[in-house]
Amino acid sequence: MRTIPSAVQTQRETRSGTITHHLIWITARNRLTGADETLGLWTGDTDRVFTIDGVDRTYIGAGALLGLDPIRFAVGLNVIYHSVTLSPYTDAVQAAMREYDARLAAVEIHQAAYDPQDMGLLSEPFRIVEGEINEITEDLPPQGGEASVTLSIASAARRFTVSPALFKSAGALKERSATDTFRKYVDVQGSIKVAWGEKLERSGDNG
């Protein structure tokens, strides 16, 4: 369930209008170093530092983040996909496309709400989406068109659709317990014939 800060909720209830911006934070692996690196983009006009959960983050503005489809929410474990459009003309996005392995990269989207009277932040930006990059599509239109990069982001619920057993080998189980041989023959089990309701004859059997 999404929690809205009380100051933002109070401002909305006045129906006097609220100015909002969106912030996207990506954590991806650097292809050269193998280390996780972060990139912050937002819909503002200039670069800005925001404090998120007590940590200062730098978000790049000036058109790097072009748009965000309306955020959808649902109750339960249904996987929801969100679409974010980036500008491929900014140095930050170009570097991310070349240097980062963004497959399954962690993504957070926050919303920053401003008071339209003095343009002050009503509260610390609050998270509205947590998930991972599902797909990256680069649109290169003909001459005269506008290029864009679209991120498809899967909600965090998708993590529950992956069975942990798929990633456990016999060696991994033995690290937990030296006598655990449950998956010892898992790599050849598909090639062994199993007969149900009948007796297999083996070489050397009498009759």
JSON list of C-alpha atoms in Angstrom, two decimals:
[
{"chain": "A", "resi": 1, "resn": "MET", "atom": "CA", "xyz": [0.00, 0.00, 0.00]},
{"chain": "A", "resi": 2, "resn": "ARG", "atom": "CA", "xyz": [1.38, 3.42, -0.95]},
{"chain": "A", "resi": 3, "resn": "THR", "atom": "CA", "xyz": [1.87, 5.86, 1.93]},
{"chain": "A", "resi": 4, "resn": "ILE", "atom": "CA", "xyz": [1.55, 9.59, 1.20]},
{"chain": "A", "resi": 5, "resn": "PRO", "atom": "CA", "xyz": [3.25, 12.03, 3.61]},
{"chain": "A", "resi": 6, "resn": "SER", "atom": "CA", "xyz": [0.76, 13.92, 5.76]},
{"chain": "A", "resi": 7, "resn": "ALA", "atom": "CA", "xyz": [1.95, 17.34, 4.49]},
{"chain": "A", "resi": 8, "resn": "VAL", "atom": "CA", "xyz": [1.29, 16.27, 0.88]},
{"chain": "A", "resi": 9, "resn": "GLN", "atom": "CA", "xyz": [-2.11, 14.82, 1.77]},
{"chain": "A", "resi": 10, "resn": "THR", "atom": "CA", "xyz": [-3.09, 18.01, 3.59]},
{"chain": "A", "resi": 11, "resn": "GLN", "atom": "CA", "xyz": [-2.08, 20.14, 0.63]},
{"chain": "A", "resi": 12, "resn": "ARG", "atom": "CA", "xyz": [-4.10, 17.98, -1.77]},
{"chain": "A", "resi": 13, "resn": "GLU", "atom": "CA", "xyz": [-7.18, 18.21, 0.41]},
{"chain": "A", "resi": 14, "resn": "THR", "atom": "CA", "xyz": [-7.16, 22.00, 0.05]},
{"chain": "A", "resi": 15, "resn": "ARG", "atom": "CA", "xyz": [-7.71, 21.50, -3.69]},
{"chain": "A", "resi": 16, "resn": "SER", "atom": "CA", "xyz": [-5.50, 24.51, -4.37]},
{"chain": "A", "resi": 17, "resn": "GLY", "atom": "CA", "xyz": [-3.24, 22.55, -6.67]},
{"chain": "A", "resi": 18, "resn": "THR", "atom": "CA", "xyz": [0.08, 20.77, -6.23]},
{"chain": "A", "resi": 19, "resn": "ILE", "atom": "CA", "xyz": [3.12, 20.78, -8.48]},
{"chain": "A", "resi": 20, "resn": "THR", "atom": "CA", "xyz": [4.78, 17.38, -8.73]},
{"chain": "A", "resi": 21, "resn": "HIS", "atom": "CA", "xyz": [7.97, 16.03, -10.27]},
{"chain": "A", "resi": 22, "resn": "HIS", "atom": "CA", "xyz": [9.12, 12.45, -10.68]},
{"chain": "A", "resi": 23, "resn": "LEU", "atom": "CA", "xyz": [12.53, 11.05, -9.80]},
{"chain": "A", "resi": 24, "resn": "ILE", "atom": "CA", "xyz": [13.96, 7.78, -11.13]},
{"chain": "A", "resi": 25, "resn": "TRP", "atom": "CA", "xyz": [16.92, 6.05, -9.48]},
{"chain": "A", "resi": 26, "resn": "ILE", "atom": "CA", "xyz": [18.64, 3.15, -11.28]},
{"chain": "A", "resi": 27, "resn": "THR", "atom": "CA", "xyz": [21.24, 0.79, -9.81]},
{"chain": "A", "resi": 28, "resn": "ALA", "atom": "CA", "xyz": [23.01, -1.18, -12.57]},
{"chain": "A", "resi": 29, "resn": "ARG", "atom": "CA", "xyz": [26.22, -3.17, -13.01]},
{"chain": "A", "resi": 30, "resn": "ASN", "atom": "CA", "xyz": [29.13, -1.50, -14.78]},
{"chain": "A", "resi": 31, "resn": "ARG", "atom": "CA", "xyz": [30.20, -3.79, -17.63]},
{"chain": "A", "resi": 32, "resn": "LEU", "atom": "CA", "xyz": [33.89, -2.93, -17.21]},
{"chain": "A", "resi": 33, "resn": "THR", "atom": "CA", "xyz": [34.32, -3.05, -13.45]},
{"chain": "A", "resi": 34, "resn": "GLY", "atom": "CA", "xyz": [31.47, -5.36, -12.45]},
{"chain": "A", "resi": 35, "resn": "ALA", "atom": "CA", "xyz": [30.53, -2.93, -9.66]},
{"chain": "A", "resi": 36, "resn": "ASP", "atom": "CA", "xyz": [27.03, -1.58, -9.08]},
{"chain": "A", "resi": 37, "resn": "GLU", "atom": "CA", "xyz": [26.66, 2.09, -10.02]},
{"chain": "A", "resi": 38, "resn": "THR", "atom": "CA", "xyz": [23.73, 4.46, -9.70]},
{"chain": "A", "resi": 39, "resn": "LEU", "atom": "CA", "xyz": [22.06, 7.01, -11.96]},
{"chain": "A", "resi": 40, "resn": "GLY", "atom": "CA", "xyz": [19.43, 9.55, -10.93]},
{"chain": "A", "resi": 41, "resn": "LEU", "atom": "CA", "xyz": [17.17, 11.37, -13.39]},
{"chain": "A", "resi": 42, "resn": "TRP", "atom": "CA", "xyz": [14.21, 13.66, -12.77]},
{"chain": "A", "resi": 43, "resn": "THR", "atom": "CA", "xyz": [11.69, 15.81, -14.63]},
{"chain": "A", "resi": 44, "resn": "GLY", "atom": "CA", "xyz": [13.08, 19.12, -13.35]},
{"chain": "A", "resi": 45, "resn": "ASP", "atom": "CA", "xyz": [14.97, 21.72, -15.37]},
{"chain": "A", "resi": 46, "resn": "THR", "atom": "CA", "xyz": [18.30, 21.56, -13.52]},
{"chain": "A", "resi": 47, "resn": "ASP", "atom": "CA", "xyz": [20.41, 19.04, -11.65]},
{"chain": "A", "resi": 48, "resn": "ARG", "atom": "CA", "xyz": [19.43, 18.78, -8.00]},
{"chain": "A", "resi": 49, "resn": "VAL", "atom": "CA", "xyz": [20.31, 16.88, -4.83]},
{"chain": "A", "resi": 50, "resn": "PHE", "atom": "CA", "xyz": [17.39, 15.26, -2.99]},
{"chain": "A", "resi": 51, "resn": "THR", "atom": "CA", "xyz": [17.55, 13.52, 0.37]},
{"chain": "A", "resi": 52, "resn": "ILE", "atom": "CA", "xyz": [15.98, 10.05, 0.20]},
{"chain": "A", "resi": 53, "resn": "ASP", "atom": "CA", "xyz": [15.80, 7.99, 3.40]},
{"chain": "A", "resi": 54, "resn": "GLY", "atom": "CA", "xyz": [18.52, 10.16, 4.92]},
{"chain": "A", "resi": 55, "resn": "VAL", "atom": "CA", "xyz": [20.91, 9.80, 1.96]},
{"chain": "A", "resi": 56, "resn": "ASP", "atom": "CA", "xyz": [21.71, 12.60, -0.50]},
{"chain": "A", "resi": 57, "resn": "ARG", "atom": "CA", "xyz": [21.17, 11.63, -4.14]},
{"chain": "A", "resi": 58, "resn": "THR", "atom": "CA", "xyz": [22.03, 13.69, -7.21]},
{"chain": "A", "resi": 59, "resn": "TYR", "atom": "CA", "xyz": [19.36, 13.69, -9.92]},
{"chain": "A", "resi": 60, "resn": "ILE", "atom": "CA", "xyz": [20.08, 14.98, -13.43]},
{"chain": "A", "resi": 61, "resn": "GLY", "atom": "CA", "xyz": [17.45, 17.21, -15.00]},
{"chain": "A", "resi": 62, "resn": "ALA", "atom": "CA", "xyz": [17.36, 19.37, -18.15]},
{"chain": "A", "resi": 63, "resn": "GLY", "atom": "CA", "xyz": [15.24, 16.97, -20.17]},
{"chain": "A", "resi": 64, "resn": "ALA", "atom": "CA", "xyz": [16.98, 13.67, -19.38]},
{"chain": "A", "resi": 65, "resn": "LEU", "atom": "CA", "xyz": [13.69, 12.20, -18.12]},
{"chain": "A", "resi": 66, "resn": "LEU", "atom": "CA", "xyz": [11.11, 13.01, -20.78]},
{"chain": "A", "resi": 67, "resn": "GLY", "atom": "CA", "xyz": [7.99, 11.34, -19.45]},
{"chain": "A", "resi": 68, "resn": "LEU", "atom": "CA", "xyz": [6.34, 8.77, -17.26]},
{"chain": "A", "resi": 69, "resn": "ASP", "atom": "CA", "xyz": [3.10, 6.96, -18.00]},
{"chain": "A", "resi": 70, "resn": "PRO", "atom": "CA", "xyz": [0.41, 7.19, -15.31]},
{"chain": "A", "resi": 71, "resn": "ILE", "atom": "CA", "xyz": [1.36, 4.99, -12.37]},
{"chain": "A", "resi": 72, "resn": "ARG", "atom": "CA", "xyz": [-1.01, 2.07, -11.82]},
{"chain": "A", "resi": 73, "resn": "PHE", "atom": "CA", "xyz": [-1.49, 0.28, -8.52]},
{"chain": "A", "resi": 74, "resn": "ALA", "atom": "CA", "xyz": [-3.11, -3.03, -7.64]},
{"chain": "A", "resi": 75, "resn": "VAL", "atom": "CA", "xyz": [-3.74, -5.10, -4.54]},
{"chain": "A", "resi": 76, "resn": "GLY", "atom": "CA", "xyz": [-2.07, -8.50, -4.41]},
{"chain": "A", "resi": 77, "resn": "LEU", "atom": "CA", "xyz": [0.92, -10.04, -6.18]},
{"chain": "A", "resi": 78, "resn": "ASN", "atom": "CA", "xyz": [0.06, -9.11, -9.75]},
{"chain": "A", "resi": 79, "resn": "VAL", "atom": "CA", "xyz": [3.10, -7.88, -11.71]},
{"chain": "A", "resi": 80, "resn": "ILE", "atom": "CA", "xyz": [2.55, -4.35, -13.05]},
{"chain": "A", "resi": 81, "resn": "TYR", "atom": "CA", "xyz": [4.65, -2.81, -15.81]},
{"chain": "A", "resi": 82, "resn": "HIS", "atom": "CA", "xyz": [5.46, 0.89, -15.97]},
{"chain": "A", "resi": 83, "resn": "SER", "atom": "CA", "xyz": [6.87, 2.83, -18.92]},
{"chain": "A", "resi": 84, "resn": "VAL", "atom": "CA", "xyz": [9.48, 5.60, -18.61]},
{"chain": "A", "resi": 85, "resn": "THR", "atom": "CA", "xyz": [10.77, 7.66, -21.55]},
{"chain": "A", "resi": 86, "resn": "LEU", "atom": "CA", "xyz": [14.33, 9.05, -21.53]},
{"chain": "A", "resi": 87, "resn": "SER", "atom": "CA", "xyz": [16.19, 11.35, -23.88]},
{"chain": "A", "resi": 88, "resn": "PRO", "atom": "CA", "xyz": [19.10, 9.64, -25.68]},
{"chain": "A", "resi": 89, "resn": "TYR", "atom": "CA", "xyz": [20.74, 13.02, -26.34]},
{"chain": "A", "resi": 90, "resn": "THR", "atom": "CA", "xyz": [21.94, 13.59, -22.77]},
{"chain": "A", "resi": 91, "resn": "ASP", "atom": "CA", "xyz": [25.42, 12.49, -21.74]},
{"chain": "A", "resi": 92, "resn": "ALA", "atom": "CA", "xyz": [24.11, 10.64, -18.69]},
{"chain": "A", "resi": 93, "resn": "VAL", "atom": "CA", "xyz": [21.71, 8.46, -20.68]},
{"chain": "A", "resi": 94, "resn": "GLN", "atom": "CA", "xyz": [24.29, 7.81, -23.41]},
{"chain": "A", "resi": 95, "resn": "ALA", "atom": "CA", "xyz": [26.84, 6.70, -20.82]},
{"chain": "A", "resi": 96, "resn": "ALA", "atom": "CA", "xyz": [24.30, 4.46, -19.14]},
{"chain": "A", "resi": 97, "resn": "MET", "atom": "CA", "xyz": [23.41, 2.79, -22.45]},
{"chain": "A", "resi": 98, "resn": "ARG", "atom": "CA", "xyz": [27.07, 2.08, -23.26]},
{"chain": "A", "resi": 99, "resn": "GLU", "atom": "CA", "xyz": [28.59, 1.30, -19.88]},
{"chain": "A", "resi": 100, "resn": "TYR", "atom": "CA", "xyz": [25.88, -0.34, -17.79]},
{"chain": "A", "resi": 101, "resn": "ASP", "atom": "CA", "xyz": [24.31, -3.77, -17.94]},
{"chain": "A", "resi": 102, "resn": "ALA", "atom": "CA", "xyz": [20.78, -2.63, -17.19]},
{"chain": "A", "resi": 103, "resn": "ARG", "atom": "CA", "xyz": [19.15, -6.08, -17.43]},
{"chain": "A", "resi": 104, "resn": "LEU", "atom": "CA", "xyz": [17.14, -6.59, -14.23]},
{"chain": "A", "resi": 105, "resn": "ALA", "atom": "CA", "xyz": [18.66, -3.39, -12.80]},
{"chain": "A", "resi": 106, "resn": "ALA", "atom": "CA", "xyz": [16.92, -2.17, -9.65]},
{"chain": "A", "resi": 107, "resn": "VAL", "atom": "CA", "xyz": [14.71, 0.89, -10.11]},
{"chain": "A", "resi": 108, "resn": "GLU", "atom": "CA", "xyz": [13.00, 3.26, -7.68]},
{"chain": "A", "resi": 109, "resn": "ILE", "atom": "CA", "xyz": [10.61, 6.02, -8.69]},
{"chain": "A", "resi": 110, "resn": "HIS", "atom": "CA", "xyz": [9.83, 8.78, -6.21]},
{"chain": "A", "resi": 111, "resn": "GLN", "atom": "CA", "xyz": [7.44, 11.70, -6.37]},
{"chain": "A", "resi": 112, "resn": "ALA", "atom": "CA", "xyz": [8.40, 15.18, -5.19]},
{"chain": "A", "resi": 113, "resn": "ALA", "atom": "CA", "xyz": [5.48, 17.46, -4.32]},
{"chain": "A", "resi": 114, "resn": "TYR", "atom": "CA", "xyz": [5.87, 21.26, -4.22]},
{"chain": "A", "resi": 115, "resn": "ASP", "atom": "CA", "xyz": [3.76, 24.01, -2.71]},
{"chain": "A", "resi": 116, "resn": "PRO", "atom": "CA", "xyz": [2.67, 26.15, -5.70]},
{"chain": "A", "resi": 117, "resn": "GLN", "atom": "CA", "xyz": [2.79, 29.30, -3.54]},
{"chain": "A", "resi": 118, "resn": "ASP", "atom": "CA", "xyz": [6.52, 29.29, -2.76]},
{"chain": "A", "resi": 119, "resn": "MET", "atom": "CA", "xyz": [7.75, 26.24, -4.75]},
{"chain": "A", "resi": 120, "resn": "GLY", "atom": "CA", "xyz": [9.06, 24.65, -1.57]},
{"chain": "A", "resi": 121, "resn": "LEU", "atom": "CA", "xyz": [9.11, 20.89, -1.10]},
{"chain": "A", "resi": 122, "resn": "LEU", "atom": "CA", "xyz": [6.16, 19.77, 0.99]},
{"chain": "A", "resi": 123, "resn": "SER", "atom": "CA", "xyz": [8.06, 16.71, 2.23]},
{"chain": "A", "resi": 124, "resn": "GLU", "atom": "CA", "xyz": [10.91, 14.40, 1.39]},
{"chain": "A", "resi": 125, "resn": "PRO", "atom": "CA", "xyz": [10.18, 12.73, -1.99]},
{"chain": "A", "resi": 126, "resn": "PHE", "atom": "CA", "xyz": [8.18, 9.55, -1.39]},
{"chain": "A", "resi": 127, "resn": "ARG", "atom": "CA", "xyz": [8.50, 6.28, -3.29]},
{"chain": "A", "resi": 128, "resn": "ILE", "atom": "CA", "xyz": [5.70, 5.27, -5.63]},
{"chain": "A", "resi": 129, "resn": "VAL", "atom": "CA", "xyz": [7.36, 2.43, -7.57]},
{"chain": "A", "resi": 130, "resn": "GLU", "atom": "CA", "xyz": [9.98, -0.19, -6.73]},
{"chain": "A", "resi": 131, "resn": "GLY", "atom": "CA", "xyz": [10.97, -2.76, -9.32]},
{"chain": "A", "resi": 132, "resn": "GLU", "atom": "CA", "xyz": [13.49, -3.73, -11.97]},
{"chain": "A", "resi": 133, "resn": "ILE", "atom": "CA", "xyz": [14.13, -2.99, -15.63]},
{"chain": "A", "resi": 134, "resn": "ASN", "atom": "CA", "xyz": [12.32, -5.49, -17.82]},
{"chain": "A", "resi": 135, "resn": "GLU", "atom": "CA", "xyz": [13.24, -4.17, -21.26]},
{"chain": "A", "resi": 136, "resn": "ILE", "atom": "CA", "xyz": [14.97, -1.21, -22.93]},
{"chain": "A", "resi": 137, "resn": "THR", "atom": "CA", "xyz": [13.77, 0.00, -26.33]},
{"chain": "A", "resi": 138, "resn": "GLU", "atom": "CA", "xyz": [15.62, 2.63, -28.36]},
{"chain": "A", "resi": 139, "resn": "ASP", "atom": "CA", "xyz": [13.48, 4.43, -30.92]},
{"chain": "A", "resi": 140, "resn": "LEU", "atom": "CA", "xyz": [15.47, 5.90, -33.83]},
{"chain": "A", "resi": 141, "resn": "PRO", "atom": "CA", "xyz": [13.00, 7.71, -36.11]},
{"chain": "A", "resi": 142, "resn": "PRO", "atom": "CA", "xyz": [13.72, 8.99, -39.63]},
{"chain": "A", "resi": 143, "resn": "GLN", "atom": "CA", "xyz": [15.33, 12.37, -40.18]},
{"chain": "A", "resi": 144, "resn": "GLY", "atom": "CA", "xyz": [13.37, 15.13, -38.51]},
{"chain": "A", "resi": 145, "resn": "GLY", "atom": "CA", "xyz": [11.86, 12.87, -35.85]},
{"chain": "A", "resi": 146, "resn": "GLU", "atom": "CA", "xyz": [12.71, 12.75, -32.15]},
{"chain": "A", "resi": 147, "resn": "ALA", "atom": "CA", "xyz": [14.62, 9.78, -30.77]},
{"chain": "A", "resi": 148, "resn": "SER", "atom": "CA", "xyz": [13.84, 8.32, -27.38]},
{"chain": "A", "resi": 149, "resn": "VAL", "atom": "CA", "xyz": [14.71, 5.49, -25.03]},
{"chain": "A", "resi": 150, "resn": "THR", "atom": "CA", "xyz": [11.87, 3.66, -23.31]},
{"chain": "A", "resi": 151, "resn": "LEU", "atom": "CA", "xyz": [12.32, 1.66, -20.12]},
{"chain": "A", "resi": 152, "resn": "SER", "atom": "CA", "xyz": [9.80, -1.03, -19.27]},
{"chain": "A", "resi": 153, "resn": "ILE", "atom": "CA", "xyz": [9.86, -1.46, -15.50]},
{"chain": "A", "resi": 154, "resn": "ALA", "atom": "CA", "xyz": [8.37, -4.51, -13.79]},
{"chain": "A", "resi": 155, "resn": "SER", "atom": "CA", "xyz": [7.07, -4.05, -10.27]},
{"chain": "A", "resi": 156, "resn": "ALA", "atom": "CA", "xyz": [8.80, -5.75, -7.34]},
{"chain": "A", "resi": 157, "resn": "ALA", "atom": "CA", "xyz": [6.05, -8.42, -7.31]},
{"chain": "A", "resi": 158, "resn": "ARG", "atom": "CA", "xyz": [7.84, -10.17, -10.18]},
{"chain": "A", "resi": 159, "resn": "ARG", "atom": "CA", "xyz": [10.48, -11.39, -7.74]},
{"chain": "A", "resi": 160, "resn": "PHE", "atom": "CA", "xyz": [7.88, -13.75, -6.30]},
{"chain": "A", "resi": 161, "resn": "THR", "atom": "CA", "xyz": [7.37, -15.40, -9.70]},
{"chain": "A", "resi": 162, "resn": "VAL", "atom": "CA", "xyz": [10.94, -16.81, -9.77]},
{"chain": "A", "resi": 163, "resn": "SER", "atom": "CA", "xyz": [11.43, -20.13, -8.03]},
{"chain": "A", "resi": 164, "resn": "PRO", "atom": "CA", "xyz": [14.56, -20.11, -5.86]},
{"chain": "A", "resi": 165, "resn": "ALA", "atom": "CA", "xyz": [14.92, -23.86, -6.46]},
{"chain": "A", "resi": 166, "resn": "LEU", "atom": "CA", "xyz": [15.95, -23.15, -10.07]},
{"chain": "A", "resi": 167, "resn": "PHE", "atom": "CA", "xyz": [19.18, -21.62, -8.81]},
{"chain": "A", "resi": 168, "resn": "LYS", "atom": "CA", "xyz": [20.20, -24.30, -6.28]},
{"chain": "A", "resi": 169, "resn": "SER", "atom": "CA", "xyz": [22.72, -26.88, -7.45]},
{"chain": "A", "resi": 170, "resn": "ALA", "atom": "CA", "xyz": [23.89, -30.01, -5.68]},
{"chain": "A", "resi": 171, "resn": "GLY", "atom": "CA", "xyz": [27.05, -28.12, -4.72]},
{"chain": "A", "resi": 172, "resn": "ALA", "atom": "CA", "xyz": [25.04, -25.29, -3.16]},
{"chain": "A", "resi": 173, "resn": "LEU", "atom": "CA", "xyz": [23.05, -27.75, -1.06]},
{"chain": "A", "resi": 174, "resn": "LYS", "atom": "CA", "xyz": [26.23, -29.49, 0.09]},
{"chain": "A", "resi": 175, "resn": "GLU", "atom": "CA", "xyz": [27.62, -26.18, 1.30]},
{"chain": "A", "resi": 176, "resn": "ARG", "atom": "CA", "xyz": [24.65, -26.03, 3.63]},
{"chain": "A", "resi": 177, "resn": "SER", "atom": "CA", "xyz": [24.92, -29.68, 4.67]},
{"chain": "A", "resi": 178, "resn": "ALA", "atom": "CA", "xyz": [27.67, -32.10, 3.61]},
{"chain": "A", "resi": 179, "resn": "THR", "atom": "CA", "xyz": [25.22, -35.05, 3.66]},
{"chain": "A", "resi": 180, "resn": "ASP", "atom": "CA", "xyz": [22.57, -33.36, 1.48]},
{"chain": "A", "resi": 181, "resn": "THR", "atom": "CA", "xyz": [22.48, -35.32, -1.81]},
{"chain": "A", "resi": 182, "resn": "PHE", "atom": "CA", "xyz": [18.93, -34.39, -2.82]},
{"chain": "A", "resi": 183, "resn": "ARG", "atom": "CA", "xyz": [20.01, -32.83, -6.16]},
{"chain": "A", "resi": 184, "resn": "LYS", "atom": "CA", "xyz": [23.00, -35.10, -6.83]},
{"chain": "A", "resi": 185, "resn": "TYR", "atom": "CA", "xyz": [21.63, -36.52, -10.08]},
{"chain": "A", "resi": 186, "resn": "VAL", "atom": "CA", "xyz": [19.55, -33.54, -11.21]},
{"chain": "A", "resi": 187, "resn": "ASP", "atom": "CA", "xyz": [21.68, -32.99, -14.32]},
{"chain": "A", "resi": 188, "resn": "VAL", "atom": "CA", "xyz": [20.91, -36.49, -15.71]},
{"chain": "A", "resi": 189, "resn": "GLN", "atom": "CA", "xyz": [17.43, -37.13, -14.35]},
{"chain": "A", "resi": 190, "resn": "GLY", "atom": "CA", "xyz": [15.76, -36.29, -17.66]},
{"chain": "A", "resi": 191, "resn": "SER", "atom": "CA", "xyz": [17.67, -39.05, -19.48]},
{"chain": "A", "resi": 192, "resn": "ILE", "atom": "CA", "xyz": [16.73, -41.86, -17.08]},
{"chain": "A", "resi": 193, "resn": "LYS", "atom": "CA", "xyz": [13.70, -43.93, -17.99]},
{"chain": "A", "resi": 194, "resn": "VAL", "atom": "CA", "xyz": [11.16, -44.23, -15.20]},
{"chain": "A", "resi": 195, "resn": "ALA", "atom": "CA", "xyz": [8.45, -46.90, -15.47]},
{"chain": "A", "resi": 196, "resn": "TRP", "atom": "CA", "xyz": [5.23, -46.50, -13.54]},
{"chain": "A", "resi": 197, "resn": "GLY", "atom": "CA", "xyz": [3.25, -49.60, -12.69]},
{"chain": "A", "resi": 198, "resn": "GLU", "atom": "CA", "xyz": [5.65, -52.06, -14.36]},
{"chain": "A", "resi": 199, "resn": "LYS", "atom": "CA", "xyz": [8.96, -53.77, -13.60]},
{"chain": "A", "resi": 200, "resn": "LEU", "atom": "CA", "xyz": [12.07, -52.86, -15.57]},
{"chain": "A", "resi": 201, "resn": "GLU", "atom": "CA", "xyz": [14.23, -55.77, -16.73]},
{"chain": "A", "resi": 202, "resn": "ARG", "atom": "CA", "xyz": [17.92, -55.21, -16.24]},
{"chain": "A", "resi": 203, "resn": "SER", "atom": "CA", "xyz": [20.86, -56.97, -17.80]},
{"chain": "A", "resi": 204, "resn": "GLY", "atom": "CA", "xyz": [21.69, -60.06, -15.79]},
{"chain": "A", "resi": 205, "resn": "ASP", "atom": "CA", "xyz": [18.16, -60.60, -14.43]},
{"chain": "A", "resi": 206, "resn": "ASN", "atom": "CA", "xyz": [16.89, -64.19, -14.56]},
{"chain": "A", "resi": 207, "resn": "GLY", "atom": "CA", "xyz": [13.54, -64.33, -16.31]}
]
